[in-house]
Tab-separated table of C-alpha atoms in Angstrom:
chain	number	residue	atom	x	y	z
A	1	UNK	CA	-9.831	21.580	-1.539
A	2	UNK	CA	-10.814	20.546	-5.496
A	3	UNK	CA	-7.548	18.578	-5.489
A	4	UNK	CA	-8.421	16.568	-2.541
A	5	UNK	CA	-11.996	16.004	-4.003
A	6	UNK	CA	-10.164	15.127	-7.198
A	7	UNK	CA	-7.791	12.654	-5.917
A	8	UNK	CA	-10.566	11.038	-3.544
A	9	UNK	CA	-12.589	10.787	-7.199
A	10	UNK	CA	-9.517	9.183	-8.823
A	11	UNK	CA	-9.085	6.416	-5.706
A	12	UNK	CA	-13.064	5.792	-5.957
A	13	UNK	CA	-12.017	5.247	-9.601
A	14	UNK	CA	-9.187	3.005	-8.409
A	15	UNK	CA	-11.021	0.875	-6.484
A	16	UNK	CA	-13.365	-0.193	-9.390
A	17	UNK	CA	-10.331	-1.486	-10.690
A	18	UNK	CA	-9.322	-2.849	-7.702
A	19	UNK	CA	-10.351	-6.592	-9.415
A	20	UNK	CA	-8.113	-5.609	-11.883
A	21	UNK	CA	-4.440	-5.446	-10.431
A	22	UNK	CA	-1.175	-6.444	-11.709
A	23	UNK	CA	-0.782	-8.615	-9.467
A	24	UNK	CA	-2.623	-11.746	-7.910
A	25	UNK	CA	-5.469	-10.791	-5.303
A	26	UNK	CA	-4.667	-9.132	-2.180
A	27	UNK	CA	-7.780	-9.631	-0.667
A	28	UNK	CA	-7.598	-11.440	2.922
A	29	UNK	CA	-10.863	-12.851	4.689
A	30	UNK	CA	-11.742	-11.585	7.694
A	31	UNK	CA	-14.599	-12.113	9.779
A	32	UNK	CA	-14.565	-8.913	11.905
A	33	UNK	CA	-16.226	-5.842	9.914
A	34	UNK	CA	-13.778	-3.575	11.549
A	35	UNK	CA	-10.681	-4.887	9.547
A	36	UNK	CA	-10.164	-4.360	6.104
A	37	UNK	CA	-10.827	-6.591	3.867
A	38	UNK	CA	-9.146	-5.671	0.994
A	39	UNK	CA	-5.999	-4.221	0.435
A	40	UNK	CA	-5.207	-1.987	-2.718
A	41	UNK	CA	-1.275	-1.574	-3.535
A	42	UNK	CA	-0.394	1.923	-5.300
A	43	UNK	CA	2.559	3.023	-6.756
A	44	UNK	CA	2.513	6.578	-7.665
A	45	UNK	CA	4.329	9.496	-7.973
A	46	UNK	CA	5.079	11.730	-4.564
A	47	UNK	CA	2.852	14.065	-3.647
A	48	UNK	CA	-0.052	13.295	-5.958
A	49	UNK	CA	-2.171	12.750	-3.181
A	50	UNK	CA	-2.558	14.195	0.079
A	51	UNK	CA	-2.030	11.434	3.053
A	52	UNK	CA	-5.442	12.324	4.558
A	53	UNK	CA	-7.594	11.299	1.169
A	54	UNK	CA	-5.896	8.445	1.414
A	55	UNK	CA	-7.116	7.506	4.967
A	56	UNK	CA	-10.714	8.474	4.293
A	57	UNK	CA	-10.642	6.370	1.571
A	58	UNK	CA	-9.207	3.097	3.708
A	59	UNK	CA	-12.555	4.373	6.284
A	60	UNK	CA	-14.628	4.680	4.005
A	61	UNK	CA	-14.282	1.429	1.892
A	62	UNK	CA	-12.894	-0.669	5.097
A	63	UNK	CA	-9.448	-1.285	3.409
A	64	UNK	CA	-6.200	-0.831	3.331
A	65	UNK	CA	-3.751	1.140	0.773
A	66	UNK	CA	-0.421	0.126	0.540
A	67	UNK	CA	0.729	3.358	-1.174
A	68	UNK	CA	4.149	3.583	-2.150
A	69	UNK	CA	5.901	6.674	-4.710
A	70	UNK	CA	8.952	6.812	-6.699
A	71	UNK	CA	10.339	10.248	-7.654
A	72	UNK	CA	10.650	9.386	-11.644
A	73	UNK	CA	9.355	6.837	-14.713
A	74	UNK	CA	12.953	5.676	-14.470
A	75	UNK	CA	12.541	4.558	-11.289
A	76	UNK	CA	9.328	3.364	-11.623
A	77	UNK	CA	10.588	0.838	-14.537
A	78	UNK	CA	13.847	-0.063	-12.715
A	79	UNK	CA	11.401	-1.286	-10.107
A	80	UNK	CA	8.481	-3.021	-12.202
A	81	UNK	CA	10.694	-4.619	-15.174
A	82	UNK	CA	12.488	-7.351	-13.166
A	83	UNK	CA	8.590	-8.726	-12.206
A	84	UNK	CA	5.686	-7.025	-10.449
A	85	UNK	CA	6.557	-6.851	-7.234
A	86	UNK	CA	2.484	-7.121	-5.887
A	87	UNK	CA	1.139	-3.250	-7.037
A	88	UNK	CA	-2.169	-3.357	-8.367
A	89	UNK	CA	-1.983	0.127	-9.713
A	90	UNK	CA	0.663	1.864	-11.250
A	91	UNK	CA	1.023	5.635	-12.863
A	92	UNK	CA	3.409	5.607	-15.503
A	93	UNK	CA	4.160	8.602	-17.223
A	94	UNK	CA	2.791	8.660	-21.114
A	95	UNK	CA	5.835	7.789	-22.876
A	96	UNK	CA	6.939	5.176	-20.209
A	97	UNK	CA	2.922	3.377	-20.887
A	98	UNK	CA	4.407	2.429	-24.038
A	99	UNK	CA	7.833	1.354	-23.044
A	100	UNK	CA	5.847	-1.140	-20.268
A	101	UNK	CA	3.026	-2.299	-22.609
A	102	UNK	CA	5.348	-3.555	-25.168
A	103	UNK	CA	7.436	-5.726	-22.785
A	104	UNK	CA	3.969	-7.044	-21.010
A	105	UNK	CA	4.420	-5.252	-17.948
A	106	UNK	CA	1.151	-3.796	-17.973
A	107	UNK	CA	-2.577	-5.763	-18.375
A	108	UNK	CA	-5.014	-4.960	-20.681
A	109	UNK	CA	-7.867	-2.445	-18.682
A	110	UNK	CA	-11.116	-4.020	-18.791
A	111	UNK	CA	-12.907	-0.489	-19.503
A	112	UNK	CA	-16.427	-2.310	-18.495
A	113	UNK	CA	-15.620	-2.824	-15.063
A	114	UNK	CA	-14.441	1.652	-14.918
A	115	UNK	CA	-17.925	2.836	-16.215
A	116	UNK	CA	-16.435	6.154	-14.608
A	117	UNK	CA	-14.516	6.344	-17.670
A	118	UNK	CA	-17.294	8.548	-19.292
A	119	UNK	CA	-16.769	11.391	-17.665
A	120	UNK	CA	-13.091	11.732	-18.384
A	121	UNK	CA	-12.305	14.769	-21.305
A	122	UNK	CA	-12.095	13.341	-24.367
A	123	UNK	CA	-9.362	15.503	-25.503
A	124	UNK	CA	-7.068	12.893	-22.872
A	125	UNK	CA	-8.169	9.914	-24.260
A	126	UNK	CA	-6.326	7.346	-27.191
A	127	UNK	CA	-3.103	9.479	-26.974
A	128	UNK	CA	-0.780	8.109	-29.043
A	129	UNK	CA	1.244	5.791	-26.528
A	130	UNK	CA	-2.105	4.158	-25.888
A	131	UNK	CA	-4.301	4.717	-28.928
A	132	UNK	CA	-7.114	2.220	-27.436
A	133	UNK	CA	-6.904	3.239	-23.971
A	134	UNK	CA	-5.902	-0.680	-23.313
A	135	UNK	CA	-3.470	-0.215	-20.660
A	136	UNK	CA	-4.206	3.548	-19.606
A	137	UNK	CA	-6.513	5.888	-18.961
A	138	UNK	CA	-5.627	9.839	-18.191
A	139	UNK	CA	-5.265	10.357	-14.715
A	140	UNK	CA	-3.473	14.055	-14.430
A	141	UNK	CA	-1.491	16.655	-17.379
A	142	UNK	CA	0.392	19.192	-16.830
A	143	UNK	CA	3.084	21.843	-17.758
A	144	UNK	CA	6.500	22.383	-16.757
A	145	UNK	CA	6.897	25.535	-15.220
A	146	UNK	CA	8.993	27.149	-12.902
A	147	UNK	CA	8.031	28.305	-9.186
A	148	UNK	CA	9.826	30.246	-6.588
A	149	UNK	CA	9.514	32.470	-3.796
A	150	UNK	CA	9.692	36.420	-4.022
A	151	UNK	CA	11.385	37.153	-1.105
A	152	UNK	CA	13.990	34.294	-1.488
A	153	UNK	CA	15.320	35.897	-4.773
A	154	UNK	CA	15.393	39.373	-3.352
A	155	UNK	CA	12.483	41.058	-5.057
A	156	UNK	CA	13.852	39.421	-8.314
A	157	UNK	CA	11.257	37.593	-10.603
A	158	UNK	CA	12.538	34.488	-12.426
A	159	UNK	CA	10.719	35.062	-15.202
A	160	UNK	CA	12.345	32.865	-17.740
A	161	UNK	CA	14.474	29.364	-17.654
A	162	UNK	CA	17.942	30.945	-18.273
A	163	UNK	CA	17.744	32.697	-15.183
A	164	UNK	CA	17.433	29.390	-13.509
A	165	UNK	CA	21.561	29.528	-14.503
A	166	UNK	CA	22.250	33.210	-13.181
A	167	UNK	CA	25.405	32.776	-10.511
A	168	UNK	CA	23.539	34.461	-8.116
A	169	UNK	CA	21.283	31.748	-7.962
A	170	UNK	CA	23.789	28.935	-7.604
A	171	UNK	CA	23.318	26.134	-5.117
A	172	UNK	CA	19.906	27.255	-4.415
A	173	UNK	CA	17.894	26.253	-7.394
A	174	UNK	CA	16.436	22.863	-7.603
A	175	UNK	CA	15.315	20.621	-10.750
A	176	UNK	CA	12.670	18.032	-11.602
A	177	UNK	CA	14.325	14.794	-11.130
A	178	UNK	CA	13.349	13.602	-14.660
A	179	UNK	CA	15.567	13.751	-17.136
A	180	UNK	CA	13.191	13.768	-20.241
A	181	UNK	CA	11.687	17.090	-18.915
A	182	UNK	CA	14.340	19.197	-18.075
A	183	UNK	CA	17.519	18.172	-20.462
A	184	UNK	CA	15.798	20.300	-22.801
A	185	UNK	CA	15.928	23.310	-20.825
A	186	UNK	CA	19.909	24.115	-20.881
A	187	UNK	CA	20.685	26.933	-22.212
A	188	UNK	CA	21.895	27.362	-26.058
A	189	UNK	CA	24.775	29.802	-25.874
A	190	UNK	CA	25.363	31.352	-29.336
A	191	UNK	CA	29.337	31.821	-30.038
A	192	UNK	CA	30.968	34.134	-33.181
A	193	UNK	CA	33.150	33.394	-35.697
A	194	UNK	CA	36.028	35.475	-34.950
């Protein structure tokens, strides 16, 4: 329940920004009150938010969200650096903010028009790939962790990343499809002089 109440939070937040997009207005006019009248464009990761905020939202503010995800900041580059292809709002990964802000593929927030901004912690704001909060503002953090059903691994507990590489687990173990994130995880195997 709090992360559906936080993600309908974030998309209020998103549409005072709405005036803001990447891209040229979306907005169509309509004279019946039943159609939306604007139309916000997302790109985000998957399962950030739950389908069903998503259409209270559109009811609630009489539009539309074209809401499309990507499964990693790779992908998410691949498909913004050739040219914007219409998303208003984007959610680039903190290192990846950097990468796009210094080949213009992000505008400058006005933080006037997101008074919201107040109430965000602090401790999130001016990180160092966005020191001014220009092109950014913290939307969700995290940790890398691993999770797993108890009953799938036979009563085992997987209780530390190199059992992620025991045999016995082989073919049934899946990874976060971003490279930055897990390459460090391998294993170090130590080897002896002999």
């Amino acid at each position: 329940m709090m992360r559906r109440i936080l993600s309908f939070v974030v998309l209020f937040f998103v549409a005072l920004i709405l005036p803001l997009g990447c891209s040229g207005s979306n907005q169509t006019n309509v004279s019946d009150s039943n159609t939306p009248s604007n139309v916000l464009s997302v790109y985000n990761w998957s399962t950030y938010i739950a389908p069903e905020v998503l259409t209270q939202f559109e009811k609630e503010f009489n539009a539309k969200i074209k809401y499309d995800t990507y499964e990693n900041s790779e992908a998410l580059y691949a498909k913004i650096q050739p040219g914007n292809p219409g998303y208003d709002v984007a959610f680039p990964g903190d290192y990846m903010v950097a990468i796009m802000a210094n080949e213009g593929l992000l505008e400058e927030l006005n933080l006037e028009n997101i008074p919201n901004r107040t109430h965000l912690d602090s401790t999130f704001m001016n990180a160092p790939y966005d020191l001014e909060n220009k092109y950014s503002l913290p939307y969700q953090w995290g940790t890398l962790g691993i999770g797993y059903n108890i009953t799938a691994t036979n009563n085992q507990e997987i209780d530390s990343w190199a059992t992620m590489f025991d045999p016995k687990f082989a073919g049934r173990t899946a990874w976060l499809d971003d490279m930055r994130h897990t390459s460090h995880l391998a294993p170090i195997r130590k080897t002896t002089n002999t």
